[in-house]
Amino acid sequence: GENVEQHPSTLSVQEGDSAVIKCTYSDSASNYFPWYKQELGKRPQLIIDIRSNVGEKKDQRIAVTLNKTAKHFSLHITETQPEDSAVYFCAASIPGTYKYIFGTGTRLKVLA
Amino acid sequence: NAGVTQTPKFRVLKTGQSMTLLCAQDMNHEYMYWYRQDPGMGLRLIHYSVGEGTTAKGEVPDGYNVSRLKKQNFLLGLESAAPSQTSVYFCASSWAGGREQYFGPGTRLTVT
């Protein structure tokens, strides 16, 4: 069945450094890839998404890249700040349905 | 707009008891979803609905039932709670498949 693998499970960076989280999906027909941020005790919230007809998308300090051939996509956060500390989830759409499969999450800690 | 709301926020059940979790959205979204979140396992889809009067099974439907009698409400029922159903439950909604899902604040359920 469809599967999304996410790495690493935890990531610690110094404030101001960059962070990269990678996800691999199994179904080559997946065409929508959102990233959600979940702060401790809060609900997941969308921070950026990308569709399969685009290779890269940026929004200020956040970017997502997609490699359809290799079936992986990555979240890049530059100039990290303490408020970036959270759990980040990737997801991939399941073709022909209205569903996503989520990755297992990455806990990002930004050290001041 | 309140967005997506969930009732209750917390609940403790004894094994074998039943309960219903209520999700409500005021964004006129067609699609609604119920997820459970367990440590290290990300968000797993329990059931979903693509419109009023419709429901479908997700990845982990066993032990749960759902109903969507009104477009704005999506109910998740546990007929006979088990300790394995201890989890945080999130409801989400979207206006279409392959679009941003908006999450509720979550319900923390403990089954003893």
Short mmCIF file of C-alpha atoms in Angstrom, two decimals:
data_model
loop_
_atom_site.label_atom_id
_atom_site.label_comp_id
_atom_site.label_asym_id
_atom_site.label_seq_id
_atom_site.Cartn_x
_atom_site.Cartn_y
_atom_site.Cartn_z
CA GLY A 1 0.00 0.00 0.00
CA GLU A 2 0.92 3.65 -0.05
CA ASN A 3 3.67 4.66 2.31
CA VAL A 4 5.49 7.84 3.30
CA GLU A 5 8.83 7.60 5.09
CA GLN A 6 10.13 10.67 6.91
CA HIS A 7 13.66 11.31 8.22
CA PRO A 8 15.10 12.18 10.60
CA SER A 9 12.77 11.55 13.52
CA THR A 10 14.55 14.20 15.60
CA LEU A 11 16.75 17.09 14.53
CA SER A 12 18.61 19.62 16.64
CA VAL A 13 20.14 22.73 15.08
CA GLN A 14 21.69 25.89 16.38
CA GLU A 15 19.70 29.07 16.00
CA GLY A 16 20.46 30.64 12.64
CA ASP A 17 21.44 27.36 10.99
CA SER A 18 19.39 25.57 8.33
CA ALA A 19 17.25 22.47 8.83
CA VAL A 20 16.30 19.89 6.22
CA ILE A 21 13.65 17.18 6.59
CA LYS A 22 13.20 14.54 3.91
CA CYS A 23 10.24 12.38 2.90
CA THR A 24 9.96 9.54 0.43
CA TYR A 25 6.66 8.36 -1.02
CA SER A 26 5.78 5.09 -2.69
CA ASP A 27 3.05 5.89 -5.24
CA SER A 28 4.41 7.69 -8.28
CA ALA A 29 0.91 9.00 -9.06
CA SER A 30 0.77 11.11 -5.87
CA ASN A 31 0.39 14.73 -6.90
CA TYR A 32 0.02 16.86 -3.75
CA PHE A 33 2.54 17.14 -0.92
CA PRO A 34 1.72 19.31 2.12
CA TRP A 35 3.88 20.01 5.16
CA TYR A 36 2.30 20.58 8.56
CA LYS A 37 3.80 22.09 11.70
CA GLN A 38 2.54 21.02 15.10
CA GLU A 39 3.60 22.91 18.19
CA LEU A 40 3.43 21.16 21.54
CA GLY A 41 -0.19 20.57 22.56
CA LYS A 42 -1.55 22.29 19.47
CA ARG A 43 -3.20 21.26 16.24
CA PRO A 44 -1.24 20.60 13.01
CA GLN A 45 -1.19 23.61 10.69
CA LEU A 46 -0.21 23.78 7.05
CA ILE A 47 3.01 25.71 6.45
CA ILE A 48 3.70 25.00 2.79
CA ASP A 49 2.60 22.62 0.06
CA ILE A 50 3.70 21.66 -3.44
CA ARG A 51 2.05 20.03 -6.42
CA SER A 52 3.67 17.56 -8.75
CA ASN A 53 3.90 20.01 -11.65
CA VAL A 54 6.32 22.21 -9.67
CA GLY A 55 9.86 21.37 -8.57
CA GLU A 56 10.32 23.96 -5.85
CA LYS A 57 8.28 26.42 -3.83
CA LYS A 58 9.44 29.09 -1.37
CA ASP A 59 7.73 31.14 1.29
CA GLN A 60 10.14 33.43 3.15
CA ARG A 61 12.43 31.15 5.21
CA ILE A 62 10.66 27.94 4.19
CA ALA A 63 11.04 26.03 0.95
CA VAL A 64 9.97 22.65 -0.35
CA THR A 65 11.62 20.74 -3.18
CA LEU A 66 10.17 17.80 -5.07
CA ASN A 67 12.02 15.15 -7.05
CA LYS A 68 9.38 13.10 -8.85
CA THR A 69 11.88 10.71 -10.40
CA ALA A 70 13.27 9.71 -7.03
CA LYS A 71 9.87 10.09 -5.34
CA HIS A 72 11.08 12.28 -2.55
CA PHE A 73 10.43 15.79 -1.30
CA SER A 74 12.15 17.90 1.32
CA LEU A 75 11.40 20.79 3.65
CA HIS A 76 14.11 23.41 4.04
CA ILE A 77 14.06 25.98 6.84
CA THR A 78 16.74 28.66 6.72
CA GLU A 79 17.88 31.00 9.50
CA THR A 80 16.10 28.89 12.10
CA GLN A 81 14.59 30.59 15.13
CA PRO A 82 13.47 29.17 18.51
CA GLU A 83 9.83 29.47 17.41
CA ASP A 84 10.55 26.97 14.63
CA SER A 85 10.84 24.28 17.31
CA ALA A 86 7.93 21.89 16.70
CA VAL A 87 7.04 18.57 15.11
CA TYR A 88 6.85 18.67 11.32
CA PHE A 89 4.80 16.21 9.28
CA CYS A 90 4.96 15.56 5.57
CA ALA A 91 2.11 13.98 3.65
CA ALA A 92 1.39 12.68 0.17
CA SER A 93 -1.97 12.47 -1.57
CA ILE A 94 -3.32 9.04 -2.43
CA PRO A 95 -4.24 9.05 -6.11
CA GLY A 96 -7.92 8.56 -6.87
CA THR A 97 -8.97 9.31 -3.29
CA TYR A 98 -9.48 12.33 -1.07
CA LYS A 99 -6.90 11.20 1.46
CA TYR A 100 -3.31 11.77 2.47
CA ILE A 101 -0.76 9.45 3.99
CA PHE A 102 1.27 11.23 6.67
CA GLY A 103 4.88 10.64 7.57
CA THR A 104 5.72 9.80 11.17
CA GLY A 105 6.98 13.28 12.00
CA THR A 106 10.26 15.06 12.76
CA ARG A 107 10.81 16.80 16.08
CA LEU A 108 12.89 19.90 15.38
CA LYS A 109 14.67 21.61 18.24
CA VAL A 110 16.29 24.97 17.61
CA LEU A 111 18.93 25.64 20.25
CA ALA A 112 19.47 29.26 21.26
CA ASN B 1 -15.35 31.98 12.13
CA ALA B 2 -14.54 29.29 14.67
CA GLY B 3 -13.01 27.00 12.00
CA VAL B 4 -12.95 23.39 13.18
CA THR B 5 -14.02 22.65 16.75
CA GLN B 6 -14.01 19.41 18.71
CA THR B 7 -15.94 18.30 21.78
CA PRO B 8 -14.83 17.22 24.36
CA LYS B 9 -11.18 18.29 24.84
CA PHE B 10 -10.38 15.54 27.32
CA ARG B 11 -12.08 12.31 28.35
CA VAL B 12 -11.27 9.31 30.50
CA LEU B 13 -13.18 6.09 29.83
CA LYS B 14 -13.18 2.69 31.41
CA THR B 15 -12.74 -0.35 29.18
CA GLY B 16 -16.05 -1.27 27.58
CA GLN B 17 -17.65 2.15 27.89
CA SER B 18 -18.90 4.03 24.86
CA MET B 19 -18.63 7.63 23.80
CA THR B 20 -19.05 9.99 20.85
CA LEU B 21 -16.62 12.68 19.76
CA LEU B 22 -18.14 15.62 17.94
CA CYS B 23 -16.44 17.62 15.20
CA ALA B 24 -18.00 20.78 13.79
CA GLN B 25 -16.80 23.10 11.02
CA ASP B 26 -18.23 26.40 9.85
CA MET B 27 -16.29 26.69 6.57
CA ASN B 28 -18.84 24.85 4.43
CA HIS B 29 -16.26 22.17 3.66
CA GLU B 30 -17.37 19.01 1.86
CA TYR B 31 -14.65 16.72 3.17
CA MET B 32 -14.13 15.76 6.78
CA TYR B 33 -11.65 13.37 8.40
CA TRP B 34 -10.95 11.70 11.72
CA TYR B 35 -7.32 10.90 12.64
CA ARG B 36 -5.66 9.44 15.65
CA GLN B 37 -2.18 10.53 16.72
CA ASP B 38 0.08 8.23 18.69
CA PRO B 39 3.73 8.85 19.63
CA GLY B 40 6.09 7.98 16.79
CA MET B 41 3.25 7.02 14.44
CA GLY B 42 2.17 10.31 12.95
CA LEU B 43 -1.44 10.88 11.99
CA ARG B 44 -3.42 7.83 10.94
CA LEU B 45 -6.77 8.14 9.20
CA ILE B 46 -9.67 6.39 10.94
CA HIS B 47 -12.67 7.34 8.77
CA TYR B 48 -13.52 10.13 6.41
CA SER B 49 -16.48 11.65 4.60
CA VAL B 50 -16.71 13.27 1.18
CA GLY B 51 -20.11 14.82 1.78
CA GLU B 52 -23.25 14.84 3.89
CA GLY B 53 -24.58 11.31 4.35
CA THR B 54 -21.36 9.60 3.16
CA THR B 55 -18.62 7.89 5.14
CA ALA B 56 -15.66 5.66 4.26
CA LYS B 57 -12.97 3.70 6.07
CA GLY B 58 -9.42 4.92 6.46
CA GLU B 59 -6.27 3.09 7.56
CA VAL B 60 -7.36 2.12 11.09
CA PRO B 61 -11.19 1.91 11.22
CA ASP B 62 -11.65 -1.08 13.52
CA GLY B 63 -13.48 -0.27 16.76
CA TYR B 64 -14.83 3.05 15.49
CA ASN B 65 -17.98 4.19 13.72
CA VAL B 66 -18.84 7.54 12.18
CA SER B 67 -21.81 9.51 10.96
CA ARG B 68 -22.24 12.65 8.86
CA LEU B 69 -25.91 13.55 9.11
CA LYS B 70 -25.24 17.26 8.63
CA LYS B 71 -22.59 18.81 6.39
CA GLN B 72 -21.03 20.75 9.24
CA ASN B 73 -20.79 17.85 11.72
CA PHE B 74 -18.80 14.62 11.75
CA LEU B 75 -19.22 12.27 14.70
CA LEU B 76 -16.79 9.56 15.79
CA GLY B 77 -18.16 6.79 18.01
CA LEU B 78 -16.44 4.22 20.15
CA GLU B 79 -18.94 1.48 21.01
CA SER B 80 -16.77 -0.48 23.46
CA ALA B 81 -13.58 1.38 24.35
CA ALA B 82 -10.30 -0.50 24.69
CA PRO B 83 -6.96 0.66 26.17
CA SER B 84 -5.49 0.50 22.64
CA GLN B 85 -7.78 3.41 21.74
CA THR B 86 -5.97 5.71 24.15
CA SER B 87 -4.79 8.46 21.82
CA VAL B 88 -5.22 12.04 20.71
CA TYR B 89 -8.00 12.34 18.14
CA PHE B 90 -7.99 15.09 15.53
CA CYS B 91 -10.76 16.04 13.19
CA ALA B 92 -9.98 17.88 9.95
CA SER B 93 -11.91 19.35 7.06
CA SER B 94 -11.13 20.55 3.53
CA TRP B 95 -13.13 22.04 0.70
CA ALA B 96 -11.81 19.46 -1.75
CA GLY B 97 -9.54 16.47 -1.96
CA GLY B 98 -5.89 17.30 -2.52
CA ARG B 99 -6.27 20.61 -0.70
CA GLU B 100 -5.27 21.97 2.69
CA GLN B 101 -6.86 20.19 5.60
CA TYR B 102 -7.84 22.35 8.57
CA PHE B 103 -7.49 20.60 11.90
CA GLY B 104 -9.47 20.89 15.09
CA PRO B 105 -7.77 21.33 18.49
CA GLY B 106 -7.86 17.61 19.30
CA THR B 107 -9.44 15.37 21.93
CA ARG B 108 -7.20 13.53 24.38
CA LEU B 109 -8.82 10.21 25.23
CA THR B 110 -7.56 7.84 27.88
CA VAL B 111 -9.06 4.36 28.27
CA THR B 112 -8.24 2.60 31.54
#
